[in-house]
mmCIF file of C-alpha atoms in Angstrom:
data_model
loop_
_atom_site.group_PDB
_atom_site.id
_atom_site.type_symbol
_atom_site.label_atom_id
_atom_site.label_comp_id
_atom_site.label_asym_id
_atom_site.label_seq_id
_atom_site.Cartn_x
_atom_site.Cartn_y
_atom_site.Cartn_z
ATOM 1 C CA MET A 1 19.660 6.951 16.626
ATOM 2 C CA ASP A 2 16.517 5.628 14.977
ATOM 3 C CA ARG A 3 13.365 7.679 14.403
ATOM 4 C CA THR A 4 11.558 6.442 17.516
ATOM 5 C CA THR A 5 14.520 7.118 19.820
ATOM 6 C CA ILE A 6 14.891 10.628 18.435
ATOM 7 C CA GLY A 7 11.199 11.147 19.131
ATOM 8 C CA TRP A 8 11.559 10.052 22.752
ATOM 9 C CA VAL A 9 14.618 12.282 23.276
ATOM 10 C CA ASN A 10 12.810 15.309 21.855
ATOM 11 C CA GLY A 11 9.699 14.523 23.880
ATOM 12 C CA CYS A 12 11.740 14.264 27.073
ATOM 13 C CA ILE A 13 13.351 17.662 26.485
ATOM 14 C CA GLY A 14 9.954 19.207 25.840
ATOM 15 C CA MET A 15 8.498 17.626 28.988
ATOM 16 C CA VAL A 16 11.341 19.005 31.130
ATOM 17 C CA ILE A 17 10.724 22.497 29.757
ATOM 18 C CA PHE A 18 6.977 22.190 30.381
ATOM 19 C CA SER A 19 7.615 21.110 33.983
ATOM 20 C CA GLY A 20 8.446 24.695 34.874
ATOM 21 C CA SER A 21 5.290 26.119 33.283
ATOM 22 C CA LEU A 22 2.909 26.062 36.254
ATOM 23 C CA PRO A 23 5.472 27.268 38.838
ATOM 24 C CA ALA A 24 6.451 30.053 36.407
ATOM 25 C CA THR A 25 2.796 30.913 35.775
ATOM 26 C CA ARG A 26 2.172 30.987 39.518
ATOM 27 C CA ALA A 27 5.027 33.486 39.924
ATOM 28 C CA ALA A 28 3.801 35.565 36.977
ATOM 29 C CA VAL A 29 0.161 35.874 38.140
ATOM 30 C CA MET A 30 1.402 37.396 41.369
ATOM 31 C CA GLY A 31 2.332 40.461 39.320
ATOM 32 C CA PHE A 32 0.184 40.293 36.186
ATOM 33 C CA GLU A 33 -3.503 39.757 35.539
ATOM 34 C CA PRO A 34 -4.283 36.360 33.926
ATOM 35 C CA PHE A 35 -5.734 37.876 30.731
ATOM 36 C CA PHE A 36 -2.676 40.058 30.158
ATOM 37 C CA LEU A 37 -0.349 37.164 30.961
ATOM 38 C CA THR A 38 -2.111 34.857 28.504
ATOM 39 C CA ALA A 39 -2.063 37.401 25.677
ATOM 40 C CA ALA A 40 1.445 38.668 26.395
ATOM 41 C CA ARG A 41 3.115 35.259 26.485
ATOM 42 C CA ALA A 42 1.482 34.276 23.191
ATOM 43 C CA ALA A 43 2.257 37.625 21.560
ATOM 44 C CA VAL A 44 5.948 37.560 22.534
ATOM 45 C CA ALA A 45 6.310 33.969 21.341
ATOM 46 C CA GLY A 46 4.288 34.771 18.209
ATOM 47 C CA LEU A 47 6.567 37.628 17.167
ATOM 48 C CA LEU A 48 9.622 35.383 17.575
ATOM 49 C CA ALA A 49 7.904 32.559 15.675
ATOM 50 C CA LEU A 50 6.944 34.897 12.827
ATOM 51 C CA ALA A 51 10.542 36.070 12.569
ATOM 52 C CA LEU A 52 11.748 32.454 12.350
ATOM 53 C CA LEU A 53 9.220 31.598 9.643
ATOM 54 C CA VAL A 54 10.205 34.628 7.559
ATOM 55 C CA LEU A 55 13.961 34.227 8.009
ATOM 56 C CA LEU A 56 13.858 30.511 7.165
ATOM 57 C CA ARG A 57 11.391 31.092 4.297
ATOM 58 C CA GLN A 58 8.887 28.463 5.354
ATOM 59 C CA ARG A 59 6.035 27.552 3.014
ATOM 60 C CA ARG A 60 2.597 28.714 4.100
ATOM 61 C CA PRO A 61 0.198 26.038 5.401
ATOM 62 C CA ASP A 62 -2.436 24.730 2.997
ATOM 63 C CA ARG A 63 -6.046 25.784 3.475
ATOM 64 C CA ARG A 64 -6.868 22.305 4.815
ATOM 65 C CA ASP A 65 -4.352 22.884 7.625
ATOM 66 C CA LEU A 66 -6.093 25.988 8.971
ATOM 67 C CA PRO A 67 -8.874 24.228 10.977
ATOM 68 C CA PRO A 68 -6.457 21.922 12.855
ATOM 69 C CA LEU A 69 -4.101 24.864 13.435
ATOM 70 C CA ALA A 70 -7.057 26.729 14.966
ATOM 71 C CA VAL A 71 -7.743 23.743 17.255
ATOM 72 C CA VAL A 72 -4.118 23.769 18.406
ATOM 73 C CA ALA A 73 -4.274 27.521 19.011
ATOM 74 C CA GLY A 74 -7.470 27.172 21.026
ATOM 75 C CA GLY A 75 -5.927 24.439 23.149
ATOM 76 C CA VAL A 76 -2.329 25.462 23.817
ATOM 77 C CA VAL A 77 -2.087 29.173 22.939
ATOM 78 C CA ILE A 78 -5.314 30.465 24.499
ATOM 79 C CA GLY A 79 -7.128 27.673 26.370
ATOM 80 C CA PHE A 80 -4.525 26.112 28.657
ATOM 81 C CA PRO A 81 -2.565 29.306 29.439
ATOM 82 C CA LEU A 82 -5.690 31.301 30.299
ATOM 83 C CA LEU A 83 -7.515 28.570 32.221
ATOM 84 C CA SER A 84 -4.423 27.570 34.220
ATOM 85 C CA ALA A 85 -3.556 31.213 34.984
ATOM 86 C CA LEU A 86 -7.105 31.775 36.260
ATOM 87 C CA ALA A 87 -6.900 28.551 38.299
ATOM 88 C CA LEU A 88 -3.618 29.625 39.871
ATOM 89 C CA ARG A 89 -5.338 32.653 41.369
ATOM 90 C CA HIS A 90 -7.240 30.141 43.536
ATOM 91 C CA VAL A 91 -4.795 27.262 44.107
ATOM 92 C CA SER A 92 -1.044 26.785 44.430
ATOM 93 C CA ALA A 93 1.215 25.484 41.690
ATOM 94 C CA ALA A 94 1.841 22.317 43.728
ATOM 95 C CA HIS A 95 -1.921 21.669 44.014
ATOM 96 C CA SER A 96 -2.509 22.257 40.293
ATOM 97 C CA LEU A 97 0.274 19.866 39.293
ATOM 98 C CA VAL A 98 -1.772 16.912 40.529
ATOM 99 C CA PHE A 99 -4.227 17.586 37.707
ATOM 100 C CA ILE A 100 -1.395 17.551 35.174
ATOM 101 C CA GLY A 101 -1.058 13.858 35.993
ATOM 102 C CA LEU A 102 -4.173 13.341 33.860
ATOM 103 C CA LEU A 103 -2.721 15.112 30.816
ATOM 104 C CA PRO A 104 -1.002 12.029 29.320
ATOM 105 C CA LEU A 105 -4.282 10.146 29.474
ATOM 106 C CA VAL A 106 -6.239 12.977 27.862
ATOM 107 C CA THR A 107 -3.592 13.287 25.148
ATOM 108 C CA ALA A 108 -3.714 9.539 24.469
ATOM 109 C CA VAL A 109 -7.512 9.522 24.358
ATOM 110 C CA CYS A 110 -7.594 12.485 21.958
ATOM 111 C CA GLY A 111 -4.884 10.873 19.832
ATOM 112 C CA ALA A 112 -6.839 7.609 19.709
ATOM 113 C CA TRP A 113 -10.040 9.472 18.849
ATOM 114 C CA ARG A 114 -8.419 11.429 16.048
ATOM 115 C CA GLY A 115 -6.737 8.258 14.788
ATOM 116 C CA GLY A 116 -9.925 6.150 14.869
ATOM 117 C CA GLU A 117 -8.662 3.677 17.495
ATOM 118 C CA ARG A 118 -11.021 1.900 19.926
ATOM 119 C CA PRO A 119 -9.469 1.281 23.376
ATOM 120 C CA GLY A 120 -10.835 -1.691 25.316
ATOM 121 C CA PRO A 121 -12.781 -1.804 28.623
ATOM 122 C CA ALA A 122 -9.626 -2.133 30.745
ATOM 123 C CA PHE A 123 -8.322 1.132 29.312
ATOM 124 C CA TRP A 124 -11.493 2.969 30.335
ATOM 125 C CA ALA A 125 -11.478 1.334 33.772
ATOM 126 C CA PHE A 126 -8.040 2.769 34.522
ATOM 127 C CA SER A 127 -9.112 6.106 33.047
ATOM 128 C CA VAL A 128 -12.152 6.385 35.318
ATOM 129 C CA LEU A 129 -10.141 5.282 38.353
ATOM 130 C CA GLY A 130 -7.559 7.992 37.715
ATOM 131 C CA GLY A 131 -10.260 10.640 37.338
ATOM 132 C CA VAL A 132 -12.001 9.556 40.552
ATOM 133 C CA LEU A 133 -8.673 9.597 42.412
ATOM 134 C CA VAL A 134 -7.921 13.171 41.365
ATOM 135 C CA ALA A 135 -11.485 14.354 42.043
ATOM 136 C CA ALA A 136 -11.469 12.763 45.518
ATOM 137 C CA TYR A 137 -8.151 14.408 46.348
ATOM 138 C CA ALA A 138 -9.314 17.825 45.149
ATOM 139 C CA ALA A 139 -12.552 17.579 47.139
ATOM 140 C CA GLY A 140 -10.835 16.432 50.322
ATOM 141 C CA GLN A 141 -8.055 18.989 50.595
ATOM 142 C CA GLY A 142 -8.375 22.099 52.722
ATOM 143 C CA GLU A 143 -6.794 24.135 49.929
ATOM 144 C CA ALA A 144 -9.277 22.818 47.374
ATOM 145 C CA SER A 145 -11.162 25.502 45.513
ATOM 146 C CA LEU A 146 -14.048 24.492 43.275
ATOM 147 C CA PRO A 147 -13.390 27.291 40.737
ATOM 148 C CA GLY A 148 -9.661 26.538 40.697
ATOM 149 C CA ASP A 149 -10.140 22.785 40.369
ATOM 150 C CA LEU A 150 -12.754 23.087 37.611
ATOM 151 C CA LEU A 151 -10.522 25.501 35.713
ATOM 152 C CA MET A 152 -7.597 23.065 35.941
ATOM 153 C CA PHE A 153 -9.767 20.184 34.694
ATOM 154 C CA ALA A 154 -10.848 22.301 31.732
ATOM 155 C CA ALA A 155 -7.254 23.371 31.084
ATOM 156 C CA VAL A 156 -6.084 19.753 30.935
ATOM 157 C CA LEU A 157 -8.874 18.773 28.536
ATOM 158 C CA VAL A 158 -8.201 21.518 25.987
ATOM 159 C CA CYS A 159 -4.437 21.051 26.311
ATOM 160 C CA GLY A 160 -4.659 17.315 25.592
ATOM 161 C CA LEU A 161 -6.663 18.009 22.451
ATOM 162 C CA GLY A 162 -4.153 20.648 21.360
ATOM 163 C CA TYR A 163 -1.260 18.237 21.945
ATOM 164 C CA ALA A 164 -2.888 15.442 19.971
ATOM 165 C CA GLU A 165 -3.931 17.653 17.057
ATOM 166 C CA GLY A 166 -0.539 19.336 16.949
ATOM 167 C CA GLY A 167 1.288 16.006 17.042
ATOM 168 C CA ARG A 168 -0.839 14.690 14.185
ATOM 169 C CA LEU A 169 -0.262 17.837 12.118
ATOM 170 C CA SER A 170 3.488 17.804 12.832
ATOM 171 C CA ARG A 171 3.854 14.600 10.829
ATOM 172 C CA ARG A 172 3.114 16.631 7.720
ATOM 173 C CA LEU A 173 4.310 20.155 8.517
ATOM 174 C CA GLY A 174 7.123 19.556 11.016
ATOM 175 C CA GLY A 175 7.186 20.105 14.772
ATOM 176 C CA TRP A 176 8.591 23.622 15.079
ATOM 177 C CA GLN A 177 6.671 24.761 12.026
ATOM 178 C CA VAL A 178 3.326 23.785 13.589
ATOM 179 C CA ILE A 179 3.757 25.765 16.802
ATOM 180 C CA SER A 180 5.338 28.655 14.887
ATOM 181 C CA TRP A 181 2.411 28.905 12.470
ATOM 182 C CA VAL A 182 -0.080 28.555 15.326
ATOM 183 C CA LEU A 183 1.549 31.417 17.225
ATOM 184 C CA ALA A 184 1.989 33.586 14.129
ATOM 185 C CA LEU A 185 -1.611 33.114 12.979
ATOM 186 C CA SER A 186 -2.790 33.964 16.504
ATOM 187 C CA LEU A 187 -0.993 37.329 16.528
ATOM 188 C CA PRO A 188 -3.966 39.346 15.162
ATOM 189 C CA VAL A 189 -5.797 38.283 18.332
ATOM 190 C CA THR A 190 -3.076 37.988 20.969
ATOM 191 C CA LEU A 191 -1.110 41.178 20.195
ATOM 192 C CA PRO A 192 -4.090 43.594 20.388
ATOM 193 C CA LEU A 193 -5.329 41.782 23.514
ATOM 194 C CA ALA A 194 -1.917 42.164 25.162
ATOM 195 C CA VAL A 195 -1.912 45.896 24.428
ATOM 196 C CA TRP A 196 -5.523 46.276 25.622
ATOM 197 C CA ALA A 197 -4.963 44.311 28.853
ATOM 198 C CA MET A 198 -1.602 45.941 29.618
ATOM 199 C CA PRO A 199 -1.505 47.418 33.139
ATOM 200 C CA GLY A 200 -1.205 51.162 33.493
ATOM 201 C CA SER A 201 2.070 50.794 35.396
ATOM 202 C CA PHE A 202 4.629 48.027 35.874
ATOM 203 C CA ALA A 203 6.156 49.640 38.948
ATOM 204 C CA ALA A 204 4.657 47.105 41.347
ATOM 205 C CA VAL A 205 5.726 44.062 39.292
ATOM 206 C CA ASP A 206 8.636 42.290 40.971
ATOM 207 C CA ALA A 207 11.506 40.367 39.394
ATOM 208 C CA ALA A 208 9.908 36.975 40.055
ATOM 209 C CA ALA A 209 6.822 37.922 38.025
ATOM 210 C CA TRP A 210 8.976 39.176 35.135
ATOM 211 C CA ALA A 211 11.026 35.979 35.238
ATOM 212 C CA GLY A 212 7.817 33.937 35.167
ATOM 213 C CA LEU A 213 6.537 35.871 32.145
ATOM 214 C CA ALA A 214 9.842 35.392 30.325
ATOM 215 C CA TYR A 215 9.836 31.651 31.004
ATOM 216 C CA VAL A 216 6.278 30.979 29.882
ATOM 217 C CA SER A 217 6.769 33.159 26.775
ATOM 218 C CA LEU A 218 10.036 31.678 25.535
ATOM 219 C CA GLY A 219 10.135 28.240 27.135
ATOM 220 C CA SER A 220 6.567 27.050 27.649
ATOM 221 C CA MET A 221 5.003 28.761 24.642
ATOM 222 C CA LEU A 222 7.657 28.214 21.982
ATOM 223 C CA LEU A 223 10.812 26.252 22.749
ATOM 224 C CA GLY A 224 9.070 23.450 24.649
ATOM 225 C CA PHE A 225 6.657 22.872 21.771
ATOM 226 C CA VAL A 226 9.493 22.719 19.223
ATOM 227 C CA PHE A 227 10.781 19.591 20.973
ATOM 228 C CA TRP A 228 7.411 18.254 22.121
ATOM 229 C CA TYR A 229 5.646 18.233 18.763
ATOM 230 C CA ARG A 230 8.688 16.757 17.053
ATOM 231 C CA GLY A 231 8.708 14.027 19.685
ATOM 232 C CA LEU A 232 5.005 13.265 19.199
ATOM 233 C CA ALA A 233 5.401 13.196 15.420
ATOM 234 C CA LEU A 234 8.393 10.827 15.448
ATOM 235 C CA GLY A 235 7.642 8.618 18.453
ATOM 236 C CA GLY A 236 3.833 8.506 18.441
ATOM 237 C CA ILE A 237 1.255 10.666 20.216
ATOM 238 C CA ALA A 238 0.041 8.105 22.773
ATOM 239 C CA ALA A 239 3.485 6.627 23.479
ATOM 240 C CA VAL A 240 5.610 9.775 23.807
ATOM 241 C CA GLY A 241 2.696 11.532 25.508
ATOM 242 C CA GLN A 242 3.267 9.241 28.503
ATOM 243 C CA LEU A 243 6.440 11.196 29.276
ATOM 244 C CA GLN A 244 4.108 13.786 30.781
ATOM 245 C CA LEU A 245 3.720 11.339 33.670
ATOM 246 C CA LEU A 246 7.031 12.706 34.958
ATOM 247 C CA GLN A 247 5.914 16.339 34.788
ATOM 248 C CA PRO A 248 4.022 16.472 38.113
ATOM 249 C CA PHE A 249 7.071 15.220 39.999
ATOM 250 C CA LEU A 250 9.478 17.666 38.360
ATOM 251 C CA GLY A 251 6.949 20.458 38.788
ATOM 252 C CA LEU A 252 6.440 19.678 42.482
ATOM 253 C CA VAL A 253 10.189 19.865 43.038
ATOM 254 C CA LEU A 254 10.351 23.229 41.242
ATOM 255 C CA ALA A 255 7.336 24.572 43.157
ATOM 256 C CA ALA A 256 9.001 23.625 46.446
ATOM 257 C CA LEU A 257 12.440 24.992 45.515
ATOM 258 C CA LEU A 258 11.472 28.186 43.670
ATOM 259 C CA LEU A 259 8.152 29.181 45.259
ATOM 260 C CA ASP A 260 8.685 27.675 48.726
ATOM 261 C CA GLU A 261 5.354 25.850 48.414
ATOM 262 C CA ALA A 262 4.577 22.918 50.676
ATOM 263 C CA VAL A 263 4.442 19.525 48.994
ATOM 264 C CA SER A 264 2.378 17.256 51.239
ATOM 265 C CA PRO A 265 2.622 13.466 51.364
ATOM 266 C CA ALA A 266 -0.972 13.350 50.079
ATOM 267 C CA MET A 267 0.045 15.242 46.925
ATOM 268 C CA LEU A 268 2.856 12.782 46.263
ATOM 269 C CA MET A 269 0.599 9.769 46.912
ATOM 270 C CA VAL A 270 -2.054 11.065 44.516
ATOM 271 C CA ALA A 271 0.558 11.849 41.883
ATOM 272 C CA LEU A 272 1.879 8.281 42.202
ATOM 273 C CA GLY A 273 -1.653 6.893 42.027
ATOM 274 C CA VAL A 274 -2.427 8.869 38.863
ATOM 275 C CA VAL A 275 0.822 7.662 37.303
ATOM 276 C CA ALA A 276 -0.160 4.047 38.052
ATOM 277 C CA CYS A 277 -3.654 4.533 36.591
ATOM 278 C CA VAL A 278 -2.416 6.187 33.418
ATOM 279 C CA ALA A 279 0.323 3.577 33.002
ATOM 280 C CA GLY A 280 -2.342 0.861 33.260
ATOM 281 C CA ALA A 281 -4.540 2.673 30.748
ATOM 282 C CA ARG A 282 -1.607 2.988 28.357
ATOM 283 C CA LYS A 283 -0.905 -0.752 28.610
ATOM 284 C CA PHE A 284 -4.423 -1.593 27.425
ATOM 285 C CA ALA A 285 -4.786 1.276 24.942
ATOM 286 C CA ALA A 286 -3.985 -0.774 21.874
#
């Protein structure tokens, strides 16, 4: 396979892993507080990442790499996990997945910004239409919660920036190395926070919450990024980032099957509408 095809394959694997993130987070926040969940998932993944870096004797990042690594950490290690966990205290996983439909667009915009590209008017027209569609849906649903919806919007914004910055950095450092260094360098913050926020007793935590914590720690926080950043580095940030268009649909299926959440026709229609808007924006991005 050529470089681009390998990138798309890796990106697809990463996207499939990420599809379970919000349903797993929803299950986890039923047993754990969002702050503990955010710190714990990053700390567990960080300890594993540090072990990999030491065992495989990876070279330390240069000083110039530290600021972009901090941006990635702020977006995907702290920002998105915490904001989405807080949002999922107010809304269901199925509801939150509609917002994830905007993530490919945010990633493409951040990638274009960091790369100095200038998308044309048609690109921005589709972008605004997609944003209005999601906002109208969120405002018109009985389940809609202003705090939950605002938190999900913020989560998508910081995540898109973290994806784009990580994909750009992966071209030089390597995909799994980027997320491993981000997690390892975050340990002085995440590990003490996990210990500080740890509940006094785990007796009331059920198996579903433990399974959710395990998934977001190993899959969403580490393994998914190994494939995702490699895909972005090899296939292109804006192009491979469009694979995230499939994530809402896979996530809705998982939310229905695993959490027994209702998936309304309106959710599916909005998800399809967002996909169409982002696909149009991608067509005119160049």
